[in-house]
Amino acid sequence: GGGIYRHVRLVTLNPVHVDHWGVFVSTPEVSTKKAVVEVRANVVGKTLDTTVRHEILADGSSDVLAKGEGTHCSIELPNPMIWDLETPHLYQVKTTVSRGESVLDTVTNTFGVRTLQFSAEGFTLNGKSLRLNGVCQHSDLGPLGMAVNTRAMERQIEILKSFGCNAIRTAHNPPDPEFLDLCDRMGMLVQVEAFDVWRIGKLENDYSSLFDDWQGPIPHTRLGQEADLIVV
């Protein structure tokens, strides 16, 4: 599980560009009549004459369903298709940074219109109670090894769904983007383990050697525990 086992990309950018992982999309209001899509974009090098526009598209389509402008905006999407486990309908937000007629950068992010909530009564998806039938899954592909293979990951999810599984807890690092994209498209919930160790390590060169530099202080009651991050 060590070393580089994911796709590696070299990206060249205009000095004015959308930051890496710089667009965050959420759906704070959801109904079958309309959804409010909130878009936050971090644009590096933005000046007063820089324009940031957002277009909501049906996934795989060029038809613009709604528009918004600015680094932080709320867009009303009429009659949305709701994402759930049986019908994982997806949309895209196309973010364009321009100056006058010149397009400086374009980034597309996929999202689903849905609500998730944890409470004392359990978990709800789109307002309906849902039992999580999940597994803890490492990122390896069995005898195929650790190297990312999109079809092999898709096959794993297909098999898990045939067992009645609807949720996956990853281990022990953030999963590769291809895996999360497959789960979105195939109707699988994901709980991401951010990293395996905190300050108490398992190996000499594991993440515990870098934890203080990157994470800062944490309550002593949590030392050594694994950290989970819920992906919504």
PDB file of C-alpha atoms in Angstrom:
ATOM      1  CA  GLY A   1       0.000   0.000   0.000  1.00  0.00           C
ATOM      2  CA  GLY A   2       2.962   2.365  -0.128  1.00  0.00           C
ATOM      3  CA  GLY A   3       4.270   4.495  -2.941  1.00  0.00           C
ATOM      4  CA  ILE A   4       2.387   6.108  -5.829  1.00  0.00           C
ATOM      5  CA  TYR A   5      -0.475   3.844  -6.875  1.00  0.00           C
ATOM      6  CA  ARG A   6      -2.951   6.398  -8.262  1.00  0.00           C
ATOM      7  CA  HIS A   7      -3.108   8.346 -11.486  1.00  0.00           C
ATOM      8  CA  VAL A   8      -0.590  11.198 -11.627  1.00  0.00           C
ATOM      9  CA  ARG A   9      -1.439  14.366 -13.554  1.00  0.00           C
ATOM     10  CA  LEU A  10       0.559  17.413 -14.566  1.00  0.00           C
ATOM     11  CA  VAL A  11      -1.787  20.416 -14.755  1.00  0.00           C
ATOM     12  CA  THR A  12      -0.767  23.736 -16.297  1.00  0.00           C
ATOM     13  CA  LEU A  13      -2.837  26.776 -15.333  1.00  0.00           C
ATOM     14  CA  ASN A  14      -3.314  30.442 -16.059  1.00  0.00           C
ATOM     15  CA  PRO A  15      -2.054  32.670 -13.197  1.00  0.00           C
ATOM     16  CA  VAL A  16      -5.762  33.353 -12.544  1.00  0.00           C
ATOM     17  CA  HIS A  17      -7.442  29.987 -11.959  1.00  0.00           C
ATOM     18  CA  VAL A  18      -9.768  27.954  -9.783  1.00  0.00           C
ATOM     19  CA  ASP A  19      -7.763  26.568  -6.885  1.00  0.00           C
ATOM     20  CA  HIS A  20      -7.150  22.814  -6.666  1.00  0.00           C
ATOM     21  CA  TRP A  21     -10.311  21.327  -5.081  1.00  0.00           C
ATOM     22  CA  GLY A  22     -11.422  24.945  -4.968  1.00  0.00           C
ATOM     23  CA  VAL A  23     -15.147  24.487  -5.680  1.00  0.00           C
ATOM     24  CA  PHE A  24     -17.516  23.288  -2.940  1.00  0.00           C
ATOM     25  CA  VAL A  25     -21.116  22.435  -3.869  1.00  0.00           C
ATOM     26  CA  SER A  26     -23.922  21.792  -1.383  1.00  0.00           C
ATOM     27  CA  THR A  27     -27.732  21.542  -1.495  1.00  0.00           C
ATOM     28  CA  PRO A  28     -29.040  23.172   1.718  1.00  0.00           C
ATOM     29  CA  GLU A  29     -32.668  23.171   0.483  1.00  0.00           C
ATOM     30  CA  VAL A  30     -34.142  20.204  -1.366  1.00  0.00           C
ATOM     31  CA  SER A  31     -37.635  19.422  -2.606  1.00  0.00           C
ATOM     32  CA  THR A  32     -39.112  17.948  -5.772  1.00  0.00           C
ATOM     33  CA  LYS A  33     -40.200  21.463  -6.842  1.00  0.00           C
ATOM     34  CA  LYS A  34     -36.838  23.167  -6.431  1.00  0.00           C
ATOM     35  CA  ALA A  35     -33.400  22.798  -4.894  1.00  0.00           C
ATOM     36  CA  VAL A  36     -31.066  25.519  -3.710  1.00  0.00           C
ATOM     37  CA  VAL A  37     -27.543  24.745  -4.913  1.00  0.00           C
ATOM     38  CA  GLU A  38     -24.886  26.670  -3.024  1.00  0.00           C
ATOM     39  CA  VAL A  39     -21.562  27.066  -4.809  1.00  0.00           C
ATOM     40  CA  ARG A  40     -18.376  28.390  -3.209  1.00  0.00           C
ATOM     41  CA  ALA A  41     -15.311  28.857  -5.412  1.00  0.00           C
ATOM     42  CA  ASN A  42     -11.796  29.831  -4.414  1.00  0.00           C
ATOM     43  CA  VAL A  43     -10.159  31.622  -7.355  1.00  0.00           C
ATOM     44  CA  VAL A  44      -6.414  32.230  -7.205  1.00  0.00           C
ATOM     45  CA  GLY A  45      -5.236  35.599  -8.540  1.00  0.00           C
ATOM     46  CA  LYS A  46      -8.746  37.043  -8.857  1.00  0.00           C
ATOM     47  CA  THR A  47      -8.936  40.794  -9.555  1.00  0.00           C
ATOM     48  CA  LEU A  48     -11.805  43.276  -9.850  1.00  0.00           C
ATOM     49  CA  ASP A  49     -12.189  42.620 -13.579  1.00  0.00           C
ATOM     50  CA  THR A  50     -12.351  38.830 -13.135  1.00  0.00           C
ATOM     51  CA  THR A  51     -15.757  37.218 -13.639  1.00  0.00           C
ATOM     52  CA  VAL A  52     -16.746  33.890 -12.074  1.00  0.00           C
ATOM     53  CA  ARG A  53     -19.831  32.161 -13.521  1.00  0.00           C
ATOM     54  CA  HIS A  54     -21.498  28.853 -12.697  1.00  0.00           C
ATOM     55  CA  GLU A  55     -23.786  26.773 -14.914  1.00  0.00           C
ATOM     56  CA  ILE A  56     -25.746  23.746 -13.717  1.00  0.00           C
ATOM     57  CA  LEU A  57     -25.992  21.006 -16.320  1.00  0.00           C
ATOM     58  CA  ALA A  58     -27.597  17.591 -16.381  1.00  0.00           C
ATOM     59  CA  ASP A  59     -24.795  15.045 -16.073  1.00  0.00           C
ATOM     60  CA  GLY A  60     -23.413  14.280 -19.533  1.00  0.00           C
ATOM     61  CA  SER A  61     -25.456  17.027 -21.175  1.00  0.00           C
ATOM     62  CA  SER A  62     -24.673  20.508 -22.473  1.00  0.00           C
ATOM     63  CA  ASP A  63     -28.128  21.885 -21.595  1.00  0.00           C
ATOM     64  CA  VAL A  64     -27.855  24.698 -19.026  1.00  0.00           C
ATOM     65  CA  LEU A  65     -30.563  24.296 -16.366  1.00  0.00           C
ATOM     66  CA  ALA A  66     -29.646  27.224 -14.093  1.00  0.00           C
ATOM     67  CA  LYS A  67     -26.961  29.892 -13.708  1.00  0.00           C
ATOM     68  CA  GLY A  68     -25.182  31.834 -10.996  1.00  0.00           C
ATOM     69  CA  GLU A  69     -22.331  34.301 -10.661  1.00  0.00           C
ATOM     70  CA  GLY A  70     -19.655  35.108  -8.073  1.00  0.00           C
ATOM     71  CA  THR A  71     -17.282  33.181  -5.830  1.00  0.00           C
ATOM     72  CA  HIS A  72     -20.208  32.440  -3.473  1.00  0.00           C
ATOM     73  CA  CYS A  73     -23.722  32.152  -4.837  1.00  0.00           C
ATOM     74  CA  SER A  74     -27.003  30.292  -4.353  1.00  0.00           C
ATOM     75  CA  ILE A  75     -28.692  28.944  -7.492  1.00  0.00           C
ATOM     76  CA  GLU A  76     -32.302  27.736  -7.708  1.00  0.00           C
ATOM     77  CA  LEU A  77     -32.640  24.504  -9.661  1.00  0.00           C
ATOM     78  CA  PRO A  78     -36.280  23.862 -10.680  1.00  0.00           C
ATOM     79  CA  ASN A  79     -37.843  20.395 -10.510  1.00  0.00           C
ATOM     80  CA  PRO A  80     -34.631  18.570  -9.551  1.00  0.00           C
ATOM     81  CA  MET A  81     -34.105  14.840  -9.865  1.00  0.00           C
ATOM     82  CA  ILE A  82     -33.235  13.633  -6.362  1.00  0.00           C
ATOM     83  CA  TRP A  83     -30.167  11.445  -5.798  1.00  0.00           C
ATOM     84  CA  ASP A  84     -30.863   8.250  -3.884  1.00  0.00           C
ATOM     85  CA  LEU A  85     -29.590   4.681  -3.803  1.00  0.00           C
ATOM     86  CA  GLU A  86     -32.007   3.375  -6.445  1.00  0.00           C
ATOM     87  CA  THR A  87     -31.796   6.376  -8.814  1.00  0.00           C
ATOM     88  CA  PRO A  88     -28.427   8.100  -8.298  1.00  0.00           C
ATOM     89  CA  HIS A  89     -29.174  11.051 -10.576  1.00  0.00           C
ATOM     90  CA  LEU A  90     -26.290  13.496 -10.948  1.00  0.00           C
ATOM     91  CA  TYR A  91     -25.788  17.069 -12.074  1.00  0.00           C
ATOM     92  CA  GLN A  92     -22.690  19.090 -12.911  1.00  0.00           C
ATOM     93  CA  VAL A  93     -21.598  22.594 -11.992  1.00  0.00           C
ATOM     94  CA  LYS A  94     -19.426  24.161 -14.680  1.00  0.00           C
ATOM     95  CA  THR A  95     -17.374  27.014 -13.204  1.00  0.00           C
ATOM     96  CA  THR A  96     -15.832  29.460 -15.682  1.00  0.00           C
ATOM     97  CA  VAL A  97     -13.339  32.187 -14.813  1.00  0.00           C
ATOM     98  CA  SER A  98     -12.954  34.908 -17.415  1.00  0.00           C
ATOM     99  CA  ARG A  99     -11.724  38.427 -18.034  1.00  0.00           C
ATOM    100  CA  GLY A 100     -13.724  40.172 -20.689  1.00  0.00           C
ATOM    101  CA  GLU A 101     -14.063  37.750 -23.616  1.00  0.00           C
ATOM    102  CA  SER A 102     -11.050  35.661 -22.508  1.00  0.00           C
ATOM    103  CA  VAL A 103     -11.734  32.422 -20.638  1.00  0.00           C
ATOM    104  CA  LEU A 104      -8.974  31.883 -18.071  1.00  0.00           C
ATOM    105  CA  ASP A 105     -10.068  28.609 -16.487  1.00  0.00           C
ATOM    106  CA  THR A 106     -12.959  26.126 -16.524  1.00  0.00           C
ATOM    107  CA  VAL A 107     -13.677  23.467 -13.898  1.00  0.00           C
ATOM    108  CA  THR A 108     -16.566  20.973 -13.793  1.00  0.00           C
ATOM    109  CA  ASN A 109     -17.772  19.286 -10.593  1.00  0.00           C
ATOM    110  CA  THR A 110     -20.381  16.540 -10.298  1.00  0.00           C
ATOM    111  CA  PHE A 111     -22.960  16.536  -7.500  1.00  0.00           C
ATOM    112  CA  GLY A 112     -26.265  15.019  -6.468  1.00  0.00           C
ATOM    113  CA  VAL A 113     -29.308  16.796  -5.048  1.00  0.00           C
ATOM    114  CA  ARG A 114     -29.903  15.090  -1.700  1.00  0.00           C
ATOM    115  CA  THR A 115     -30.089  15.577   2.072  1.00  0.00           C
ATOM    116  CA  LEU A 116     -28.355  13.477   4.703  1.00  0.00           C
ATOM    117  CA  GLN A 117     -28.801  13.645   8.470  1.00  0.00           C
ATOM    118  CA  PHE A 118     -27.564  11.791  11.527  1.00  0.00           C
ATOM    119  CA  SER A 119     -29.618  12.046  14.734  1.00  0.00           C
ATOM    120  CA  ALA A 120     -30.396  10.081  17.889  1.00  0.00           C
ATOM    121  CA  GLU A 121     -32.983   8.171  15.843  1.00  0.00           C
ATOM    122  CA  GLY A 122     -30.415   7.118  13.234  1.00  0.00           C
ATOM    123  CA  PHE A 123     -29.570   8.087   9.663  1.00  0.00           C
ATOM    124  CA  THR A 124     -31.933   9.606   7.109  1.00  0.00           C
ATOM    125  CA  LEU A 125     -31.460  10.070   3.370  1.00  0.00           C
ATOM    126  CA  ASN A 126     -33.790  12.593   1.753  1.00  0.00           C
ATOM    127  CA  GLY A 127     -35.904  12.612   4.916  1.00  0.00           C
ATOM    128  CA  LYS A 128     -36.393   8.836   5.003  1.00  0.00           C
ATOM    129  CA  SER A 129     -34.898   6.551   7.628  1.00  0.00           C
ATOM    130  CA  LEU A 130     -32.217   4.292   6.176  1.00  0.00           C
ATOM    131  CA  ARG A 131     -30.309   1.430   7.725  1.00  0.00           C
ATOM    132  CA  LEU A 132     -26.654   1.446   6.656  1.00  0.00           C
ATOM    133  CA  ASN A 133     -25.630  -2.024   5.529  1.00  0.00           C
ATOM    134  CA  GLY A 134     -21.930  -1.360   5.159  1.00  0.00           C
ATOM    135  CA  VAL A 135     -18.485  -2.837   4.940  1.00  0.00           C
ATOM    136  CA  CYS A 136     -14.974  -1.654   5.758  1.00  0.00           C
ATOM    137  CA  GLN A 137     -13.018  -1.855   2.536  1.00  0.00           C
ATOM    138  CA  HIS A 138      -9.308  -1.333   1.959  1.00  0.00           C
ATOM    139  CA  SER A 139      -8.158   0.275  -1.262  1.00  0.00           C
ATOM    140  CA  ASP A 140      -6.432  -2.786  -2.682  1.00  0.00           C
ATOM    141  CA  LEU A 141      -7.955  -4.861  -5.458  1.00  0.00           C
ATOM    142  CA  GLY A 142      -7.140  -8.318  -4.152  1.00  0.00           C
ATOM    143  CA  PRO A 143      -4.745 -10.237  -6.408  1.00  0.00           C
ATOM    144  CA  LEU A 144      -4.624  -7.244  -8.794  1.00  0.00           C
ATOM    145  CA  GLY A 145      -2.731  -5.234  -6.175  1.00  0.00           C
ATOM    146  CA  MET A 146      -2.941  -1.544  -5.244  1.00  0.00           C
ATOM    147  CA  ALA A 147      -2.662   0.173  -8.633  1.00  0.00           C
ATOM    148  CA  VAL A 148      -5.870   2.037  -9.490  1.00  0.00           C
ATOM    149  CA  ASN A 149      -8.040   0.076 -11.934  1.00  0.00           C
ATOM    150  CA  THR A 150     -11.416   1.730 -12.477  1.00  0.00           C
ATOM    151  CA  ARG A 151     -13.206  -1.323 -13.876  1.00  0.00           C
ATOM    152  CA  ALA A 152     -11.934  -3.500 -11.007  1.00  0.00           C
ATOM    153  CA  MET A 153     -13.276  -0.983  -8.456  1.00  0.00           C
ATOM    154  CA  GLU A 154     -16.592  -0.875 -10.311  1.00  0.00           C
ATOM    155  CA  ARG A 155     -16.778  -4.676 -10.162  1.00  0.00           C
ATOM    156  CA  GLN A 156     -16.152  -4.612  -6.393  1.00  0.00           C
ATOM    157  CA  ILE A 157     -19.037  -2.177  -5.901  1.00  0.00           C
ATOM    158  CA  GLU A 158     -21.308  -4.263  -8.133  1.00  0.00           C
ATOM    159  CA  ILE A 159     -20.598  -7.349  -6.016  1.00  0.00           C
ATOM    160  CA  LEU A 160     -21.157  -5.458  -2.750  1.00  0.00           C
ATOM    161  CA  LYS A 161     -24.487  -4.117  -4.012  1.00  0.00           C
ATOM    162  CA  SER A 162     -25.534  -7.654  -4.966  1.00  0.00           C
ATOM    163  CA  PHE A 163     -24.981  -8.580  -1.281  1.00  0.00           C
ATOM    164  CA  GLY A 164     -27.341  -5.787  -0.170  1.00  0.00           C
ATOM    165  CA  CYS A 165     -24.549  -3.390   0.774  1.00  0.00           C
ATOM    166  CA  ASN A 166     -25.398   0.331   0.561  1.00  0.00           C
ATOM    167  CA  ALA A 167     -22.424   1.947   2.341  1.00  0.00           C
ATOM    168  CA  ILE A 168     -18.623   1.626   2.345  1.00  0.00           C
ATOM    169  CA  ARG A 169     -16.173   2.809   4.980  1.00  0.00           C
ATOM    170  CA  THR A 170     -12.784   3.276   3.355  1.00  0.00           C
ATOM    171  CA  ALA A 171      -9.471   2.488   4.998  1.00  0.00           C
ATOM    172  CA  HIS A 172      -6.978   3.864   5.758  1.00  0.00           C
ATOM    173  CA  ASN A 173      -6.509   6.929   3.592  1.00  0.00           C
ATOM    174  CA  PRO A 174      -8.758   9.172   1.502  1.00  0.00           C
ATOM    175  CA  PRO A 175      -9.783   7.044  -1.500  1.00  0.00           C
ATOM    176  CA  ASP A 176      -8.888   7.925  -5.055  1.00  0.00           C
ATOM    177  CA  PRO A 177     -11.324  10.194  -6.944  1.00  0.00           C
ATOM    178  CA  GLU A 178     -12.305   7.446  -9.387  1.00  0.00           C
ATOM    179  CA  PHE A 179     -13.667   5.342  -6.509  1.00  0.00           C
ATOM    180  CA  LEU A 180     -15.795   8.183  -5.118  1.00  0.00           C
ATOM    181  CA  ASP A 181     -17.084   8.991  -8.599  1.00  0.00           C
ATOM    182  CA  LEU A 182     -18.161   5.363  -9.069  1.00  0.00           C
ATOM    183  CA  CYS A 183     -19.996   5.364  -5.733  1.00  0.00           C
ATOM    184  CA  ASP A 184     -21.855   8.549  -6.695  1.00  0.00           C
ATOM    185  CA  ARG A 185     -22.871   7.072 -10.030  1.00  0.00           C
ATOM    186  CA  MET A 186     -23.776   3.637  -8.691  1.00  0.00           C
ATOM    187  CA  GLY A 187     -25.757   4.684  -5.604  1.00  0.00           C
ATOM    188  CA  MET A 188     -23.357   3.850  -2.785  1.00  0.00           C
ATOM    189  CA  LEU A 189     -22.861   5.889   0.395  1.00  0.00           C
ATOM    190  CA  VAL A 190     -19.287   6.441   1.576  1.00  0.00           C
ATOM    191  CA  GLN A 191     -17.695   7.177   4.946  1.00  0.00           C
ATOM    192  CA  VAL A 192     -14.073   8.242   4.441  1.00  0.00           C
ATOM    193  CA  GLU A 193     -11.360   7.458   6.963  1.00  0.00           C
ATOM    194  CA  ALA A 194      -9.130  10.509   6.704  1.00  0.00           C
ATOM    195  CA  PHE A 195      -6.001   8.668   7.851  1.00  0.00           C
ATOM    196  CA  ASP A 196      -4.974   5.562   9.737  1.00  0.00           C
ATOM    197  CA  VAL A 197      -2.975   6.951  12.656  1.00  0.00           C
ATOM    198  CA  TRP A 198      -2.691  10.210  14.597  1.00  0.00           C
ATOM    199  CA  ARG A 199       0.253  10.660  16.965  1.00  0.00           C
ATOM    200  CA  ILE A 200       0.665   6.984  17.847  1.00  0.00           C
ATOM    201  CA  GLY A 201       2.133   5.344  14.777  1.00  0.00           C
ATOM    202  CA  LYS A 202       2.461   1.820  13.451  1.00  0.00           C
ATOM    203  CA  LEU A 203       5.575   2.353  11.317  1.00  0.00           C
ATOM    204  CA  GLU A 204       8.564   4.675  11.548  1.00  0.00           C
ATOM    205  CA  ASN A 205       7.624   6.678   8.453  1.00  0.00           C
ATOM    206  CA  ASP A 206       3.799   6.652   8.654  1.00  0.00           C
ATOM    207  CA  TYR A 207       1.544   9.685   9.042  1.00  0.00           C
ATOM    208  CA  SER A 208       2.145  10.011  12.793  1.00  0.00           C
ATOM    209  CA  SER A 209       5.537  11.587  12.028  1.00  0.00           C
ATOM    210  CA  LEU A 210       3.742  14.451  10.232  1.00  0.00           C
ATOM    211  CA  PHE A 211       0.557  14.781  12.264  1.00  0.00           C
ATOM    212  CA  ASP A 212       1.607  17.724  14.450  1.00  0.00           C
ATOM    213  CA  ASP A 213       2.962  19.670  11.466  1.00  0.00           C
ATOM    214  CA  TRP A 214      -0.269  19.327   9.478  1.00  0.00           C
ATOM    215  CA  GLN A 215      -3.111  18.875  11.980  1.00  0.00           C
ATOM    216  CA  GLY A 216      -2.186  20.868  15.084  1.00  0.00           C
ATOM    217  CA  PRO A 217      -3.220  20.006  18.663  1.00  0.00           C
ATOM    218  CA  ILE A 218      -6.124  17.679  19.379  1.00  0.00           C
ATOM    219  CA  PRO A 219      -7.882  16.691  22.643  1.00  0.00           C
ATOM    220  CA  HIS A 220      -5.885  14.136  24.614  1.00  0.00           C
ATOM    221  CA  THR A 221      -8.910  11.840  24.822  1.00  0.00           C
ATOM    222  CA  ARG A 222      -8.638  11.205  21.094  1.00  0.00           C
ATOM    223  CA  LEU A 223      -4.925  10.389  20.884  1.00  0.00           C
ATOM    224  CA  GLY A 224      -4.192   7.381  18.755  1.00  0.00           C
ATOM    225  CA  GLN A 225      -7.746   6.942  17.527  1.00  0.00           C
ATOM    226  CA  GLU A 226      -8.642   6.693  13.876  1.00  0.00           C
ATOM    227  CA  ALA A 227     -10.292   9.756  12.340  1.00  0.00           C
ATOM    228  CA  ASP A 228     -13.405   9.580  10.204  1.00  0.00           C
ATOM    229  CA  LEU A 229     -14.819  12.206   7.866  1.00  0.00           C
ATOM    230  CA  ILE A 230     -18.356  11.907   6.575  1.00  0.00           C
ATOM    231  CA  VAL A 231     -18.623  12.653   2.852  1.00  0.00           C
ATOM    232  CA  VAL A 232     -21.918  14.305   1.961  1.00  0.00           C
TER     233      VAL A 232
END
